mmCIF file of C-alpha atoms in Angstrom:
data_model
loop_
_atom_site.group_PDB
_atom_site.id
_atom_site.type_symbol
_atom_site.label_atom_id
_atom_site.label_comp_id
_atom_site.label_asym_id
_atom_site.label_seq_id
_atom_site.Cartn_x
_atom_site.Cartn_y
_atom_site.Cartn_z
ATOM 1 C CA UNK A 9 17.948 99.687 -42.685
ATOM 2 C CA UNK A 10 18.019 97.280 -39.603
ATOM 3 C CA UNK A 11 16.420 98.322 -36.301
ATOM 4 C CA UNK A 12 19.622 98.980 -34.107
ATOM 5 C CA UNK A 13 21.463 101.210 -36.621
ATOM 6 C CA UNK A 14 18.189 103.213 -37.226
ATOM 7 C CA UNK A 15 17.768 103.628 -33.426
ATOM 8 C CA UNK A 16 21.199 104.820 -32.755
ATOM 9 C CA UNK A 17 21.572 107.041 -35.870
ATOM 10 C CA UNK A 18 20.856 110.301 -34.113
ATOM 11 C CA UNK A 19 24.278 110.461 -32.324
ATOM 12 C CA UNK A 20 25.872 109.917 -35.606
ATOM 13 C CA UNK A 21 24.105 112.972 -36.919
ATOM 14 C CA UNK A 22 25.175 114.874 -33.941
ATOM 15 C CA UNK A 23 28.930 113.972 -34.669
ATOM 16 C CA UNK A 24 28.525 114.889 -38.263
ATOM 17 C CA UNK A 25 27.118 118.284 -37.505
ATOM 18 C CA UNK A 26 29.653 119.021 -34.827
ATOM 19 C CA UNK A 27 32.755 118.165 -37.140
ATOM 20 C CA UNK A 28 31.090 120.163 -39.945
ATOM 21 C CA UNK A 29 30.757 123.190 -37.356
ATOM 22 C CA UNK A 30 34.477 122.799 -36.450
ATOM 23 C CA UNK A 31 35.558 122.922 -40.108
ATOM 24 C CA UNK A 32 33.291 126.217 -40.688
ATOM 25 C CA UNK A 33 34.940 127.981 -37.653
ATOM 26 C CA UNK A 34 38.368 127.086 -38.724
ATOM 27 C CA UNK A 35 37.802 128.210 -42.214
ATOM 28 C CA UNK A 36 36.473 131.550 -40.880
ATOM 29 C CA UNK A 37 39.409 131.770 -38.467
ATOM 30 C CA UNK A 38 42.091 130.926 -41.138
ATOM 31 C CA UNK A 39 40.525 133.136 -43.703
ATOM 32 C CA UNK A 40 39.912 136.159 -41.391
ATOM 33 C CA UNK A 41 36.083 136.074 -41.588
ATOM 34 C CA UNK A 42 34.734 136.999 -38.307
ATOM 35 C CA UNK A 43 31.731 135.621 -36.559
ATOM 36 C CA UNK A 44 31.650 131.997 -38.178
ATOM 37 C CA UNK A 45 30.799 129.308 -35.749
ATOM 38 C CA UNK A 46 33.119 130.890 -33.119
ATOM 39 C CA UNK A 47 31.982 128.547 -30.401
ATOM 40 C CA UNK A 48 32.275 125.303 -32.423
ATOM 41 C CA UNK A 49 35.481 124.411 -30.471
ATOM 42 C CA UNK A 50 32.919 123.141 -27.871
ATOM 43 C CA UNK A 51 32.407 120.273 -30.286
ATOM 44 C CA UNK A 52 35.700 118.756 -29.080
ATOM 45 C CA UNK A 53 34.228 118.347 -25.669
ATOM 46 C CA UNK A 54 31.130 116.617 -27.137
ATOM 47 C CA UNK A 55 33.499 114.407 -28.899
ATOM 48 C CA UNK A 56 35.304 113.477 -25.597
ATOM 49 C CA UNK A 57 31.860 112.761 -24.086
ATOM 50 C CA UNK A 58 30.711 110.647 -26.744
ATOM 51 C CA UNK A 59 33.952 108.654 -26.651
ATOM 52 C CA UNK A 60 33.450 108.004 -22.883
ATOM 53 C CA UNK A 61 29.897 106.846 -23.439
ATOM 54 C CA UNK A 62 30.487 104.612 -26.519
ATOM 55 C CA UNK A 63 33.857 103.096 -25.277
ATOM 56 C CA UNK A 64 31.978 102.121 -22.110
ATOM 57 C CA UNK A 65 29.395 100.570 -24.134
ATOM 58 C CA UNK A 66 31.837 98.764 -26.527
ATOM 59 C CA UNK A 67 34.378 97.501 -23.989
ATOM 60 C CA UNK A 68 32.434 97.558 -20.694
ATOM 61 C CA UNK A 69 32.016 93.727 -20.791
ATOM 62 C CA UNK A 70 35.688 93.085 -21.672
ATOM 63 C CA UNK A 71 37.476 95.311 -18.854
ATOM 64 C CA UNK A 72 37.919 92.511 -16.142
ATOM 65 C CA UNK A 73 37.195 88.750 -15.966
ATOM 66 C CA UNK A 74 36.821 86.146 -18.668
ATOM 67 C CA UNK A 75 37.436 87.473 -22.125
ATOM 68 C CA UNK A 76 38.989 90.877 -20.850
ATOM 69 C CA UNK A 77 41.484 92.728 -22.821
ATOM 70 C CA UNK A 78 45.128 93.566 -21.717
ATOM 71 C CA UNK A 79 46.405 97.073 -21.922
ATOM 72 C CA UNK A 80 48.272 96.126 -25.039
ATOM 73 C CA UNK A 81 45.199 94.572 -26.767
ATOM 74 C CA UNK A 82 42.977 97.639 -26.053
ATOM 75 C CA UNK A 83 45.749 100.048 -27.074
ATOM 76 C CA UNK A 84 46.208 98.048 -30.465
ATOM 77 C CA UNK A 85 42.267 98.424 -31.073
ATOM 78 C CA UNK A 86 42.412 102.157 -30.454
ATOM 79 C CA UNK A 87 45.374 102.572 -32.710
ATOM 80 C CA UNK A 88 43.711 100.524 -35.496
ATOM 81 C CA UNK A 89 40.506 102.992 -35.000
ATOM 82 C CA UNK A 90 42.520 106.246 -34.983
ATOM 83 C CA UNK A 91 45.771 106.054 -36.855
ATOM 84 C CA UNK A 92 45.114 105.229 -40.579
ATOM 85 C CA UNK A 93 43.511 108.664 -41.168
ATOM 86 C CA UNK A 94 46.201 110.249 -38.914
ATOM 87 C CA UNK A 95 48.929 108.785 -41.001
ATOM 88 C CA UNK A 96 47.120 110.223 -44.316
ATOM 89 C CA UNK A 97 46.675 113.556 -42.660
ATOM 90 C CA UNK A 98 50.282 113.620 -41.577
ATOM 91 C CA UNK A 99 51.574 112.807 -45.108
ATOM 92 C CA UNK A 100 49.254 115.409 -46.805
ATOM 93 C CA UNK A 101 50.435 118.161 -44.274
ATOM 94 C CA UNK A 102 54.114 117.329 -44.633
ATOM 95 C CA UNK A 103 53.905 117.278 -48.524
ATOM 96 C CA UNK A 104 52.455 120.739 -48.302
ATOM 97 C CA UNK A 105 54.926 122.282 -45.955
ATOM 98 C CA UNK A 106 57.905 120.736 -48.073
ATOM 99 C CA UNK A 107 56.310 121.967 -51.286
ATOM 100 C CA UNK A 108 55.594 125.363 -49.964
ATOM 101 C CA UNK A 109 59.253 125.563 -48.661
ATOM 102 C CA UNK A 110 60.660 124.786 -52.084
ATOM 103 C CA UNK A 111 58.366 127.168 -53.990
ATOM 104 C CA UNK A 112 58.808 130.027 -51.569
ATOM 105 C CA UNK A 113 62.415 129.550 -50.717
ATOM 106 C CA UNK A 114 61.427 129.142 -47.085
ATOM 107 C CA UNK A 115 64.209 127.738 -44.971
ATOM 108 C CA UNK A 116 62.831 125.074 -42.743
ATOM 109 C CA UNK A 117 65.421 122.801 -41.206
ATOM 110 C CA UNK A 118 65.110 119.219 -42.520
ATOM 111 C CA UNK A 119 65.383 118.049 -38.909
ATOM 112 C CA UNK A 120 62.352 120.025 -37.896
ATOM 113 C CA UNK A 121 60.369 118.440 -40.647
ATOM 114 C CA UNK A 122 61.560 114.999 -39.846
ATOM 115 C CA UNK A 123 60.679 115.548 -36.094
ATOM 116 C CA UNK A 124 57.261 116.799 -36.960
ATOM 117 C CA UNK A 125 56.429 113.854 -39.185
ATOM 118 C CA UNK A 126 57.837 111.231 -36.709
ATOM 119 C CA UNK A 127 55.951 112.715 -33.729
ATOM 120 C CA UNK A 128 52.781 113.176 -35.744
ATOM 121 C CA UNK A 129 52.935 109.456 -36.753
ATOM 122 C CA UNK A 130 53.366 108.585 -33.054
ATOM 123 C CA UNK A 131 50.513 110.829 -32.149
ATOM 124 C CA UNK A 132 52.840 112.899 -29.868
ATOM 125 C CA UNK A 133 53.072 116.725 -29.416
ATOM 126 C CA UNK A 134 55.839 118.887 -30.954
ATOM 127 C CA UNK A 135 55.537 121.785 -28.576
ATOM 128 C CA UNK A 136 58.901 123.639 -29.824
ATOM 129 C CA UNK A 137 57.911 123.317 -33.476
ATOM 130 C CA UNK A 138 59.136 126.524 -35.477
ATOM 131 C CA UNK A 139 56.702 129.053 -36.670
ATOM 132 C CA UNK A 140 57.751 128.310 -40.234
ATOM 133 C CA UNK A 141 56.453 124.649 -39.811
ATOM 134 C CA UNK A 142 53.254 125.436 -38.077
ATOM 135 C CA UNK A 143 54.145 126.334 -34.496
ATOM 136 C CA UNK A 144 53.221 127.232 -31.977
ATOM 137 C CA UNK A 145 50.523 124.524 -32.510
ATOM 138 C CA UNK A 146 51.729 121.411 -30.837
ATOM 139 C CA UNK A 147 50.919 119.342 -33.968
ATOM 140 C CA UNK A 148 52.251 121.749 -36.436
ATOM 141 C CA UNK A 149 51.297 119.628 -39.460
ATOM 142 C CA UNK A 150 47.707 119.246 -38.497
ATOM 143 C CA UNK A 151 46.614 121.433 -35.571
ATOM 144 C CA UNK A 152 43.387 119.713 -34.770
ATOM 145 C CA UNK A 153 45.435 116.453 -33.963
ATOM 146 C CA UNK A 154 45.890 117.721 -30.507
ATOM 147 C CA UNK A 155 42.471 116.443 -29.562
ATOM 148 C CA UNK A 156 43.167 112.899 -30.897
ATOM 149 C CA UNK A 157 46.207 112.851 -28.702
ATOM 150 C CA UNK A 158 44.105 113.994 -25.673
ATOM 151 C CA UNK A 159 41.671 111.153 -26.804
ATOM 152 C CA UNK A 160 44.235 108.506 -26.884
ATOM 153 C CA UNK A 161 45.770 109.713 -23.729
ATOM 154 C CA UNK A 162 42.578 109.379 -21.733
ATOM 155 C CA UNK A 163 41.471 106.163 -23.321
ATOM 156 C CA UNK A 164 44.618 104.630 -21.906
ATOM 157 C CA UNK A 165 44.341 106.162 -18.583
ATOM 158 C CA UNK A 166 40.874 104.893 -18.376
ATOM 159 C CA UNK A 167 41.893 101.339 -19.177
ATOM 160 C CA UNK A 168 44.727 101.421 -16.740
ATOM 161 C CA UNK A 169 42.014 101.890 -14.110
ATOM 162 C CA UNK A 170 39.518 99.413 -15.541
ATOM 163 C CA UNK A 171 39.407 97.337 -12.300
ATOM 164 C CA UNK A 172 38.256 100.298 -10.163
ATOM 165 C CA UNK A 173 34.489 100.696 -9.767
ATOM 166 C CA UNK A 174 33.727 102.732 -12.795
ATOM 167 C CA UNK A 175 30.928 104.630 -11.212
ATOM 168 C CA UNK A 176 33.134 106.012 -8.434
ATOM 169 C CA UNK A 177 36.066 106.457 -10.769
ATOM 170 C CA UNK A 178 33.762 108.616 -13.079
ATOM 171 C CA UNK A 179 32.381 110.673 -10.151
ATOM 172 C CA UNK A 180 35.799 111.252 -8.756
ATOM 173 C CA UNK A 181 37.314 112.433 -12.107
ATOM 174 C CA UNK A 182 34.501 114.688 -12.866
ATOM 175 C CA UNK A 183 34.600 116.278 -9.264
ATOM 176 C CA UNK A 184 38.506 116.827 -9.809
ATOM 177 C CA UNK A 185 38.452 117.994 -13.427
ATOM 178 C CA UNK A 186 35.518 120.172 -13.856
ATOM 179 C CA UNK A 187 36.698 122.897 -11.185
ATOM 180 C CA UNK A 188 39.936 122.747 -12.555
ATOM 181 C CA UNK A 189 38.640 123.235 -16.158
ATOM 182 C CA UNK A 190 36.826 126.181 -14.944
ATOM 183 C CA UNK A 191 40.107 127.803 -13.662
ATOM 184 C CA UNK A 192 42.266 126.814 -16.668
ATOM 185 C CA UNK A 193 39.836 127.319 -19.528
ATOM 186 C CA UNK A 194 39.548 125.474 -22.781
ATOM 187 C CA UNK A 195 42.937 124.710 -24.430
ATOM 188 C CA UNK A 196 45.356 122.013 -25.351
ATOM 189 C CA UNK A 197 46.398 122.994 -28.890
ATOM 190 C CA UNK A 198 49.437 125.249 -28.236
ATOM 191 C CA UNK A 199 52.116 125.162 -25.533
ATOM 192 C CA UNK A 200 50.635 128.020 -23.483
ATOM 193 C CA UNK A 201 47.352 125.959 -22.915
ATOM 194 C CA UNK A 202 48.698 122.509 -23.408
ATOM 195 C CA UNK A 203 48.419 121.280 -19.957
ATOM 196 C CA UNK A 204 44.735 122.663 -19.555
ATOM 197 C CA UNK A 205 43.855 119.972 -22.244
ATOM 198 C CA UNK A 206 44.101 117.254 -19.457
ATOM 199 C CA UNK A 207 41.238 118.420 -17.324
ATOM 200 C CA UNK A 208 39.386 119.265 -20.491
ATOM 201 C CA UNK A 209 39.398 115.741 -21.799
ATOM 202 C CA UNK A 210 39.170 114.188 -18.154
ATOM 203 C CA UNK A 211 35.898 115.946 -17.635
ATOM 204 C CA UNK A 212 34.025 115.276 -20.654
ATOM 205 C CA UNK A 213 35.287 111.666 -21.052
ATOM 206 C CA UNK A 214 34.382 110.638 -17.775
ATOM 207 C CA UNK A 215 31.050 112.494 -17.921
ATOM 208 C CA UNK A 216 30.536 110.228 -20.856
ATOM 209 C CA UNK A 217 31.494 107.110 -18.707
ATOM 210 C CA UNK A 218 29.217 108.252 -15.847
ATOM 211 C CA UNK A 219 26.333 108.500 -18.433
ATOM 212 C CA UNK A 220 26.744 104.980 -19.406
ATOM 213 C CA UNK A 221 27.065 103.642 -15.885
ATOM 214 C CA UNK A 222 24.256 105.726 -14.269
ATOM 215 C CA UNK A 223 21.926 105.888 -17.196
ATOM 216 C CA UNK A 224 19.510 103.184 -15.522
ATOM 217 C CA UNK A 225 18.905 105.475 -12.678
ATOM 218 C CA UNK A 226 18.267 108.639 -14.679
ATOM 219 C CA UNK A 227 14.763 110.002 -14.727
ATOM 220 C CA UNK A 228 12.538 109.207 -17.803
ATOM 221 C CA UNK A 229 12.253 112.754 -18.982
ATOM 222 C CA UNK A 230 15.998 113.138 -19.484
ATOM 223 C CA UNK A 231 15.846 110.713 -22.446
ATOM 224 C CA UNK A 232 12.775 112.057 -24.039
ATOM 225 C CA UNK A 233 12.918 113.004 -27.604
ATOM 226 C CA UNK A 234 11.997 116.606 -26.834
ATOM 227 C CA UNK A 235 15.151 116.825 -24.785
ATOM 228 C CA UNK A 236 17.157 115.683 -27.665
ATOM 229 C CA UNK A 237 15.577 118.161 -29.919
ATOM 230 C CA UNK A 238 15.960 120.972 -27.617
ATOM 231 C CA UNK A 239 19.662 120.055 -26.948
ATOM 232 C CA UNK A 240 20.099 119.880 -30.761
ATOM 233 C CA UNK A 241 18.737 123.361 -31.051
ATOM 234 C CA UNK A 242 20.961 124.696 -28.200
ATOM 235 C CA UNK A 243 23.966 122.928 -29.876
ATOM 236 C CA UNK A 244 23.171 124.717 -33.104
ATOM 237 C CA UNK A 245 22.632 128.142 -31.706
ATOM 238 C CA UNK A 246 25.788 128.034 -29.447
ATOM 239 C CA UNK A 247 28.099 126.631 -32.078
ATOM 240 C CA UNK A 248 26.950 129.243 -34.775
ATOM 241 C CA UNK A 249 26.642 132.209 -32.484
ATOM 242 C CA UNK A 250 28.775 134.950 -33.917
ATOM 243 C CA UNK A 251 30.499 135.915 -30.746
ATOM 244 C CA UNK A 252 32.485 134.123 -28.187
ATOM 245 C CA UNK A 253 30.440 133.030 -25.139
ATOM 246 C CA UNK A 254 31.847 133.485 -21.602
ATOM 247 C CA UNK A 255 33.592 130.654 -19.790
ATOM 248 C CA UNK A 256 30.439 130.040 -17.577
ATOM 249 C CA UNK A 257 28.297 129.263 -20.758
ATOM 250 C CA UNK A 258 31.118 126.935 -21.973
ATOM 251 C CA UNK A 259 30.895 124.953 -18.523
ATOM 252 C CA UNK A 260 27.135 124.715 -18.731
ATOM 253 C CA UNK A 261 27.410 123.207 -22.186
ATOM 254 C CA UNK A 262 30.195 120.743 -21.068
ATOM 255 C CA UNK A 263 28.361 119.756 -17.656
ATOM 256 C CA UNK A 264 24.639 119.978 -18.705
ATOM 257 C CA UNK A 265 23.653 120.181 -22.448
ATOM 258 C CA UNK A 266 26.449 118.121 -24.147
ATOM 259 C CA UNK A 267 25.608 114.974 -21.601
ATOM 260 C CA UNK A 268 21.847 115.537 -22.036
ATOM 261 C CA UNK A 269 22.383 115.421 -25.874
ATOM 262 C CA UNK A 270 24.380 112.218 -25.799
ATOM 263 C CA UNK A 271 21.941 110.512 -23.315
ATOM 264 C CA UNK A 272 18.798 111.562 -25.106
ATOM 265 C CA UNK A 273 20.214 110.927 -28.516
ATOM 266 C CA UNK A 274 20.678 107.282 -27.740
ATOM 267 C CA UNK A 275 16.904 106.842 -27.614
ATOM 268 C CA UNK A 276 15.795 108.887 -30.463
ATOM 269 C CA UNK A 277 14.322 107.161 -33.612
ATOM 270 C CA UNK A 278 14.665 108.969 -36.792
ATOM 271 C CA UNK A 279 12.731 108.780 -40.007
ATOM 272 C CA UNK A 280 14.533 106.433 -42.553
ATOM 273 C CA UNK A 281 15.582 109.243 -44.806
ATOM 274 C CA UNK A 282 16.931 111.265 -41.927
ATOM 275 C CA UNK A 283 18.559 108.232 -40.307
ATOM 276 C CA UNK A 284 20.491 107.570 -43.586
ATOM 277 C CA UNK A 285 21.740 111.191 -43.706
ATOM 278 C CA UNK A 286 22.809 110.959 -40.037
ATOM 279 C CA UNK A 287 24.604 107.678 -40.384
ATOM 280 C CA UNK A 288 26.477 109.177 -43.380
ATOM 281 C CA UNK A 289 27.366 112.103 -41.121
ATOM 282 C CA UNK A 290 28.776 109.810 -38.488
ATOM 283 C CA UNK A 291 30.893 108.007 -41.177
ATOM 284 C CA UNK A 292 32.352 111.162 -42.635
ATOM 285 C CA UNK A 293 32.771 113.070 -39.226
ATOM 286 C CA UNK A 294 36.096 111.534 -38.098
ATOM 287 C CA UNK A 295 38.015 111.853 -41.471
ATOM 288 C CA UNK A 296 36.516 115.390 -41.944
ATOM 289 C CA UNK A 297 37.651 116.514 -38.718
ATOM 290 C CA UNK A 298 41.143 114.841 -39.066
ATOM 291 C CA UNK A 299 41.786 115.937 -42.643
ATOM 292 C CA UNK A 300 40.348 119.501 -42.886
ATOM 293 C CA UNK A 301 43.423 121.394 -41.879
ATOM 294 C CA UNK A 302 46.120 119.820 -44.316
ATOM 295 C CA UNK A 303 43.472 119.829 -47.075
ATOM 296 C CA UNK A 304 42.780 123.559 -46.388
ATOM 297 C CA UNK A 305 46.577 124.292 -46.540
ATOM 298 C CA UNK A 306 46.839 122.780 -50.000
ATOM 299 C CA UNK A 307 43.669 124.450 -51.370
ATOM 300 C CA UNK A 308 44.454 127.705 -49.997
ATOM 301 C CA UNK A 309 48.065 127.579 -51.055
ATOM 302 C CA UNK A 310 47.202 126.681 -54.719
ATOM 303 C CA UNK A 311 44.523 129.195 -54.777
ATOM 304 C CA UNK A 312 46.635 132.062 -53.493
ATOM 305 C CA UNK A 313 49.376 131.097 -55.945
ATOM 306 C CA UNK A 314 47.026 131.124 -58.865
ATOM 307 C CA UNK A 315 45.032 134.401 -58.132
ATOM 308 C CA UNK A 316 47.324 136.286 -55.667
ATOM 309 C CA UNK A 317 44.204 137.463 -54.033
ATOM 310 C CA UNK A 318 42.257 136.402 -50.826
ATOM 311 C CA UNK A 319 38.695 135.623 -51.758
ATOM 312 C CA UNK A 320 37.149 133.987 -48.607
ATOM 313 C CA UNK A 321 33.692 133.647 -50.161
ATOM 314 C CA UNK A 322 35.233 131.656 -53.077
ATOM 315 C CA UNK A 323 37.805 129.676 -51.125
ATOM 316 C CA UNK A 324 35.296 128.577 -48.339
ATOM 317 C CA UNK A 325 33.092 126.572 -50.547
ATOM 318 C CA UNK A 326 36.019 125.380 -52.599
ATOM 319 C CA UNK A 327 37.763 124.065 -49.487
ATOM 320 C CA UNK A 328 34.413 122.504 -48.083
ATOM 321 C CA UNK A 329 33.766 120.551 -51.190
ATOM 322 C CA UNK A 330 37.309 119.408 -51.449
ATOM 323 C CA UNK A 331 37.535 118.369 -47.833
ATOM 324 C CA UNK A 332 34.361 116.470 -48.211
ATOM 325 C CA UNK A 333 35.565 114.630 -51.290
ATOM 326 C CA UNK A 334 39.009 113.832 -49.813
ATOM 327 C CA UNK A 335 37.508 112.521 -46.566
ATOM 328 C CA UNK A 336 35.103 110.165 -48.427
ATOM 329 C CA UNK A 337 37.877 109.021 -50.579
ATOM 330 C CA UNK A 338 40.116 108.455 -47.599
ATOM 331 C CA UNK A 339 37.330 106.636 -45.747
ATOM 332 C CA UNK A 340 36.372 104.317 -48.367
ATOM 333 C CA UNK A 341 39.649 103.807 -50.214
ATOM 334 C CA UNK A 342 42.086 103.766 -47.217
ATOM 335 C CA UNK A 343 40.665 103.980 -43.690
ATOM 336 C CA UNK A 344 37.907 101.258 -43.909
ATOM 337 C CA UNK A 345 40.007 98.886 -45.914
ATOM 338 C CA UNK A 346 43.081 99.140 -43.780
ATOM 339 C CA UNK A 347 40.953 98.714 -40.510
ATOM 340 C CA UNK A 348 39.171 95.611 -42.024
ATOM 341 C CA UNK A 349 42.428 94.073 -42.983
ATOM 342 C CA UNK A 350 43.997 94.654 -39.421
ATOM 343 C CA UNK A 351 40.894 93.605 -37.795
ATOM 344 C CA UNK A 352 40.847 90.233 -39.794
ATOM 345 C CA UNK A 353 44.599 89.818 -38.808
ATOM 346 C CA UNK A 354 43.710 90.287 -35.273
ATOM 347 C CA UNK A 355 40.766 87.997 -35.502
ATOM 348 C CA UNK A 356 37.725 87.681 -33.050
ATOM 349 C CA UNK A 357 34.365 89.211 -33.250
ATOM 350 C CA UNK A 358 35.650 92.743 -34.471
ATOM 351 C CA UNK A 359 37.023 91.200 -37.577
ATOM 352 C CA UNK A 360 33.660 90.671 -39.013
ATOM 353 C CA UNK A 361 31.904 93.606 -37.358
ATOM 354 C CA UNK A 362 30.807 96.346 -39.835
ATOM 355 C CA UNK A 363 33.026 99.397 -39.503
ATOM 356 C CA UNK A 364 32.402 103.107 -39.960
ATOM 357 C CA UNK A 365 29.580 103.965 -37.612
ATOM 358 C CA UNK A 366 28.849 103.756 -33.910
ATOM 359 C CA UNK A 367 26.623 101.049 -32.557
ATOM 360 C CA UNK A 368 24.980 103.137 -29.700
ATOM 361 C CA UNK A 369 22.856 101.561 -26.936
ATOM 362 C CA UNK A 370 19.374 102.345 -25.787
ATOM 363 C CA UNK A 371 20.431 104.573 -22.806
ATOM 364 C CA UNK A 372 20.168 102.676 -19.553
ATOM 365 C CA UNK A 373 19.776 99.251 -21.145
ATOM 366 C CA UNK A 374 23.261 98.307 -20.052
ATOM 367 C CA UNK A 375 23.915 96.204 -23.070
ATOM 368 C CA UNK A 376 26.925 95.985 -25.302
ATOM 369 C CA UNK A 377 27.122 96.067 -29.134
ATOM 370 C CA UNK A 378 29.806 95.811 -31.736
ATOM 371 C CA UNK A 379 31.912 98.954 -31.906
ATOM 372 C CA UNK A 380 31.686 100.428 -35.475
ATOM 373 C CA UNK A 381 33.138 103.893 -34.653
ATOM 374 C CA UNK A 382 34.493 103.989 -31.375
ATOM 375 C CA UNK A 383 35.598 107.371 -31.704
#
């Protein structure tokens, strides 16, 4: 394993753990098992923070001046990174809804299914989706896709302001979004909370941008390995805590411990074995996050049809194993090959850069590296 990949593996491990925690929470929620990782929705805010940090690293040198990217070029790169898995997830989800409707005799208007598929493939919300289709989720075929919509939205907003001093932009956005987020609370996945998703993504994404831009002036103790270990422990306890924490605790996570985890994780060196495990976790994290909802629908639907009983302790490991298998198959069989082909057609440095993991910087070094998993 080469030095840089070894050095930045810790943040891949963080992403893998966070994605797995989200799946555990959703399985408990969908199968009516209380107390399972109920605060793991805060992983979404961690993902947004990581995104701001890693995109600043990957594209900071191409924002203005010679070699800069236009809005269209940047948008295309983000679509290449995010959309192959979203397309697969949409097709799996749509196939399930259509099959369930035919078997159960559920009357779902064809126009509604068509609208849900088209909007999902465009990564746009469908806030008026009927309940039989998956409403009130704004992405009825794949509920967690709302965060990917917010991700792409904030990416484009950030790029449209690329000529603004990034330090002042980040500070201004944080100062605007954090108080608003405290008032609105976390949300974005259903129409009633949809607009609260904007300050949510704005706060964490621009905290990540600020981390990258202001890291050189951070005190040394903030990037010590002990800080990373402490923040990892806090994340594990918080995510797995069996009762929902108050909003104030959520805000402390978003503004203090999530940023410290990202900042310190960029400097942690792992043992070779742990680094390989962490890098694999980083590879699988995005497809696992994007695919676990539609895969769950299929496994749960088939299980219920076969047994006519709800057995969460059987279904949960069955779903988990299936999601991991499908995610790995989609990653290696579809996502990576499609992105590699599209990158070769686009040409340039990214056409030959290895894909699948993030090339994270040494915090504060102010260097750029090939983007392998920009999400």
